[in-house]
Amino acid sequence: MTEETPGFEEKPDVPSGATPEDAEPKAASSSAPADGAAAPAGDANQTAGLVAQLDQVRTALGERTADLQRLQAEYQNYRRRVERDRIAVKEIAVANLLTELLPVLDDIGRAREHGEFVGGFKSVGESLETVAAKMGLQQFGKEGEPFDPTIHEALMHSYAPDVTETTCVAILQPGYRIGERTIRPARVAVAEPQPGAQAAKGDEAEAGDDKESGGPDEG
């Protein structure tokens, strides 16, 4: 019967020539397969989490980009509206100013027609006309042009044998416009063809045709 020596623990057998530390790696290596089997599952979960976060970031980036583009479009529209309104306000102000000057321009025109546009009055009048023209004021209305109710105002009416349509035969007061905007129509006297004149001309034309063809056929 063998007696155990108190104070000593029984150690695993160690091959001859080996140190006691050689037995410890074996115990550690025995648990390695279990840890290695759990590692791939952890990596997959972590990758899936990163992919989900990346999708969220991409979605948020797309939303912010769309918001920025919408804001830029709204700002550009706002700038265009402001510029359009600014131009409109300027045109209205210029039109109002020039409308107040039209009676003065009418006086200058009458003085020119009567030979009174001379001396210092002529110099001042021409300067005023030049400034008005630079501000975009244009005069219109000429004798002999067809009557257009959108730009002409008929103050006198008559018939004439030498016109084929309603025609402006006298300009009583010139019209003025700024660009495409009429600020005062031309006030004119108009003449229309005489009643029956067209029928008479038609009869004359038919008579001429008969003469050329040798007259009406005889039975």
GROMACS .gro file of C-alpha atoms in nm:
model
  219
    1MET     CA    1   0.000   0.000   0.000
    2THR     CA    2   0.142   0.326  -0.111
    3GLU     CA    3   0.120   0.627   0.104
    4GLU     CA    4   0.051   0.962  -0.052
    5THR     CA    5   0.280   1.237   0.045
    6PRO     CA    6   0.079   1.517   0.200
    7GLY     CA    7   0.098   1.861   0.030
    8PHE     CA    8   0.153   1.730  -0.324
    9GLU     CA    9  -0.107   1.708  -0.598
   10GLU     CA   10  -0.106   1.444  -0.858
   11LYS     CA   11   0.011   1.581  -1.195
   12PRO     CA   12  -0.055   1.437  -1.540
   13ASP     CA   13   0.206   1.223  -1.690
   14VAL     CA   14   0.462   1.415  -1.884
   15PRO     CA   15   0.682   1.239  -2.139
   16SER     CA   16   1.038   1.216  -2.054
   17GLY     CA   17   1.241   1.511  -2.167
   18ALA     CA   18   0.936   1.741  -2.175
   19THR     CA   19   0.870   2.031  -1.943
   20PRO     CA   20   0.550   2.069  -1.742
   21GLU     CA   21   0.445   2.365  -1.960
   22ASP     CA   22   0.401   2.130  -2.256
   23ALA     CA   23   0.079   1.994  -2.107
   24GLU     CA   24  -0.093   2.335  -2.083
   25PRO     CA   25  -0.122   2.412  -2.461
   26LYS     CA   26  -0.305   2.085  -2.506
   27ALA     CA   27  -0.574   2.190  -2.265
   28ALA     CA   28  -0.604   2.529  -2.430
   29SER     CA   29  -0.615   2.376  -2.775
   30SER     CA   30  -0.893   2.145  -2.672
   31SER     CA   31  -1.128   2.445  -2.626
   32ALA     CA   32  -1.025   2.619  -2.954
   33PRO     CA   33  -1.271   2.441  -3.184
   34ALA     CA   34  -1.569   2.564  -2.982
   35ASP     CA   35  -1.453   2.929  -2.998
   36GLY     CA   36  -1.372   2.902  -3.368
   37ALA     CA   37  -1.720   2.773  -3.447
   38ALA     CA   38  -1.887   3.077  -3.281
   39ALA     CA   39  -1.663   3.339  -3.452
   40PRO     CA   40  -1.815   3.322  -3.806
   41ALA     CA   41  -2.170   3.381  -3.672
   42GLY     CA   42  -2.055   3.693  -3.487
   43ASP     CA   43  -1.886   3.835  -3.796
   44ALA     CA   44  -2.201   3.781  -4.006
   45ASN     CA   45  -2.417   3.962  -3.755
   46GLN     CA   46  -2.175   4.252  -3.743
   47THR     CA   47  -2.164   4.274  -4.127
   48ALA     CA   48  -2.544   4.271  -4.147
   49GLY     CA   49  -2.559   4.553  -3.895
   50LEU     CA   50  -2.309   4.761  -4.094
   51VAL     CA   51  -2.503   4.704  -4.417
   52ALA     CA   52  -2.825   4.817  -4.249
   53GLN     CA   53  -2.655   5.130  -4.117
   54LEU     CA   54  -2.513   5.203  -4.464
   55ASP     CA   55  -2.861   5.173  -4.618
   56GLN     CA   56  -2.998   5.416  -4.360
   57VAL     CA   57  -2.719   5.663  -4.433
   58ARG     CA   58  -2.783   5.636  -4.808
   59THR     CA   59  -3.156   5.691  -4.759
   60ALA     CA   60  -3.095   5.993  -4.538
   61LEU     CA   61  -2.843   6.132  -4.791
   62GLY     CA   62  -3.095   6.093  -5.075
   63GLU     CA   63  -3.362   6.273  -4.875
   64ARG     CA   64  -3.128   6.560  -4.786
   65THR     CA   65  -3.014   6.587  -5.150
   66ALA     CA   66  -3.376   6.604  -5.268
   67ASP     CA   67  -3.449   6.873  -5.006
   68LEU     CA   68  -3.149   7.075  -5.121
   69GLN     CA   69  -3.249   7.051  -5.487
   70ARG     CA   70  -3.603   7.159  -5.403
   71LEU     CA   71  -3.476   7.455  -5.204
   72GLN     CA   72  -3.246   7.557  -5.489
   73ALA     CA   73  -3.536   7.540  -5.738
   74GLU     CA   74  -3.758   7.747  -5.507
   75TYR     CA   75  -3.482   8.005  -5.464
   76GLN     CA   76  -3.430   8.034  -5.839
   77ASN     CA   77  -3.806   8.078  -5.891
   78TYR     CA   78  -3.809   8.341  -5.617
   79ARG     CA   79  -3.525   8.531  -5.782
   80ARG     CA   80  -3.703   8.524  -6.119
   81ARG     CA   81  -4.026   8.649  -5.962
   82VAL     CA   82  -3.844   8.931  -5.784
   83GLU     CA   83  -3.665   9.032  -6.104
   84ARG     CA   84  -3.989   9.017  -6.304
   85ASP     CA   85  -4.171   9.225  -6.043
   86ARG     CA   86  -3.886   9.475  -6.032
   87ILE     CA   87  -3.900   9.521  -6.409
   88ALA     CA   88  -4.279   9.551  -6.401
   89VAL     CA   89  -4.268   9.816  -6.128
   90LYS     CA   90  -4.004  10.010  -6.322
   91GLU     CA   91  -4.210   9.997  -6.642
   92ILE     CA   92  -4.521  10.115  -6.460
   93ALA     CA   93  -4.332  10.404  -6.301
   94VAL     CA   94  -4.182  10.508  -6.636
   95ALA     CA   95  -4.521  10.479  -6.809
   96ASN     CA   96  -4.687  10.694  -6.544
   97LEU     CA   97  -4.418  10.960  -6.576
   98LEU     CA   98  -4.431  10.969  -6.954
   99THR     CA   99  -4.811  10.974  -6.953
  100GLU     CA  100  -4.796  11.297  -6.755
  101LEU     CA  101  -4.557  11.440  -7.016
  102LEU     CA  102  -4.777  11.360  -7.318
  103PRO     CA  103  -4.963  11.696  -7.312
  104VAL     CA  104  -4.627  11.873  -7.320
  105LEU     CA  105  -4.516  11.660  -7.614
  106ASP     CA  106  -4.846  11.743  -7.788
  107ASP     CA  107  -4.774  12.114  -7.744
  108ILE     CA  108  -4.428  12.065  -7.889
  109GLY     CA  109  -4.578  11.886  -8.190
  110ARG     CA  110  -4.833  12.162  -8.252
  111ALA     CA  111  -4.564  12.429  -8.222
  112ARG     CA  112  -4.355  12.244  -8.479
  113GLU     CA  113  -4.651  12.221  -8.721
  114HIS     CA  114  -4.721  12.594  -8.694
  115GLY     CA  115  -4.358  12.702  -8.729
  116GLU     CA  116  -4.333  12.822  -8.370
  117PHE     CA  117  -4.073  12.565  -8.267
  118VAL     CA  118  -3.777  12.806  -8.260
  119GLY     CA  119  -3.518  12.953  -8.029
  120GLY     CA  120  -3.479  12.834  -7.673
  121PHE     CA  121  -3.817  12.662  -7.681
  122LYS     CA  122  -3.690  12.442  -7.965
  123SER     CA  123  -3.377  12.347  -7.770
  124VAL     CA  124  -3.575  12.255  -7.458
  125GLY     CA  125  -3.839  12.069  -7.660
  126GLU     CA  126  -3.586  11.862  -7.852
  127SER     CA  127  -3.405  11.775  -7.528
  128LEU     CA  128  -3.732  11.658  -7.374
  129GLU     CA  129  -3.814  11.447  -7.678
  130THR     CA  130  -3.467  11.291  -7.666
  131VAL     CA  131  -3.501  11.199  -7.298
  132ALA     CA  132  -3.847  11.052  -7.357
  133ALA     CA  133  -3.713  10.843  -7.646
  134LYS     CA  134  -3.427  10.712  -7.429
  135MET     CA  135  -3.685  10.602  -7.171
  136GLY     CA  136  -3.852  10.390  -7.439
  137LEU     CA  137  -4.133  10.620  -7.557
  138GLN     CA  138  -4.229  10.564  -7.921
  139GLN     CA  139  -4.471  10.771  -8.127
  140PHE     CA  140  -4.698  10.604  -8.382
  141GLY     CA  141  -4.985  10.689  -8.616
  142LYS     CA  142  -4.956  10.788  -8.984
  143GLU     CA  143  -5.202  10.901  -9.246
  144GLY     CA  144  -5.299  10.633  -9.493
  145GLU     CA  145  -5.248  10.333  -9.265
  146PRO     CA  146  -5.538  10.090  -9.209
  147PHE     CA  147  -5.753  10.159  -8.907
  148ASP     CA  148  -5.674   9.925  -8.615
  149PRO     CA  149  -5.910   9.960  -8.317
  150THR     CA  150  -5.645   9.818  -8.083
  151ILE     CA  151  -5.411  10.115  -8.140
  152HIS     CA  152  -5.637  10.379  -8.299
  153GLU     CA  153  -5.926  10.581  -8.160
  154ALA     CA  154  -6.159  10.717  -8.428
  155LEU     CA  155  -6.283  11.068  -8.349
  156MET     CA  156  -6.414  11.151  -8.696
  157HIS     CA  157  -6.576  10.936  -8.961
  158SER     CA  158  -6.641  10.990  -9.331
  159TYR     CA  159  -6.665  10.811  -9.666
  160ALA     CA  160  -6.414  10.836  -9.948
  161PRO     CA  161  -6.423  10.696 -10.301
  162ASP     CA  162  -6.050  10.629 -10.313
  163VAL     CA  163  -6.019  10.387 -10.019
  164THR     CA  164  -6.088  10.016 -10.021
  165GLU     CA  165  -6.093   9.967  -9.643
  166THR     CA  166  -6.136  10.174  -9.329
  167THR     CA  167  -5.833  10.402  -9.339
  168CYS     CA  168  -5.680  10.670  -9.118
  169VAL     CA  169  -5.699  10.984  -9.328
  170ALA     CA  170  -5.586  11.231  -9.060
  171ILE     CA  171  -5.390  11.203  -8.734
  172LEU     CA  172  -5.555  11.433  -8.483
  173GLN     CA  173  -5.328  11.327  -8.198
  174PRO     CA  174  -5.036  11.082  -8.225
  175GLY     CA  175  -5.030  10.766  -8.022
  176TYR     CA  176  -4.751  10.658  -7.789
  177ARG     CA  177  -4.625  10.322  -7.670
  178ILE     CA  178  -4.349  10.181  -7.452
  179GLY     CA  179  -4.228   9.856  -7.598
  180GLU     CA  180  -4.543   9.654  -7.670
  181ARG     CA  181  -4.754   9.853  -7.424
  182THR     CA  182  -4.974  10.129  -7.566
  183ILE     CA  183  -5.006  10.416  -7.320
  184ARG     CA  184  -5.224  10.626  -7.551
  185PRO     CA  185  -5.395  10.527  -7.877
  186ALA     CA  186  -5.359  10.745  -8.183
  187ARG     CA  187  -5.667  10.965  -8.223
  188VAL     CA  188  -5.756  10.974  -8.589
  189ALA     CA  189  -6.013  11.061  -8.851
  190VAL     CA  190  -6.114  10.760  -9.058
  191ALA     CA  191  -6.274  10.714  -9.396
  192GLU     CA  192  -6.462  10.414  -9.526
  193PRO     CA  193  -6.538  10.315  -9.884
  194GLN     CA  194  -6.855  10.478 -10.015
  195PRO     CA  195  -7.162  10.254 -10.006
  196GLY     CA  196  -7.211  10.093 -10.345
  197ALA     CA  197  -6.859  10.180 -10.460
  198GLN     CA  198  -6.749   9.819 -10.448
  199ALA     CA  199  -7.055   9.707 -10.643
  200ALA     CA  200  -6.991   9.973 -10.907
  201LYS     CA  201  -6.632   9.865 -10.939
  202GLY     CA  202  -6.747   9.508 -10.974
  203ASP     CA  203  -6.985   9.602 -11.253
  204GLU     CA  204  -6.711   9.794 -11.431
  205ALA     CA  205  -6.481   9.495 -11.405
  206GLU     CA  206  -6.750   9.267 -11.550
  207ALA     CA  207  -6.812   9.513 -11.835
  208GLY     CA  208  -6.445   9.519 -11.913
  209ASP     CA  209  -6.435   9.142 -11.927
  210ASP     CA  210  -6.729   9.140 -12.167
  211LYS     CA  211  -6.554   9.388 -12.399
  212GLU     CA  212  -6.241   9.179 -12.402
  213SER     CA  213  -6.438   8.865 -12.484
  214GLY     CA  214  -6.625   9.036 -12.770
  215GLY     CA  215  -6.952   9.112 -12.593
  216PRO     CA  216  -7.237   8.883 -12.496
  217ASP     CA  217  -7.313   8.585 -12.716
  218GLU     CA  218  -7.582   8.645 -12.975
  219GLY     CA  219  -7.852   8.381 -13.023
   0.00000   0.00000   0.00000
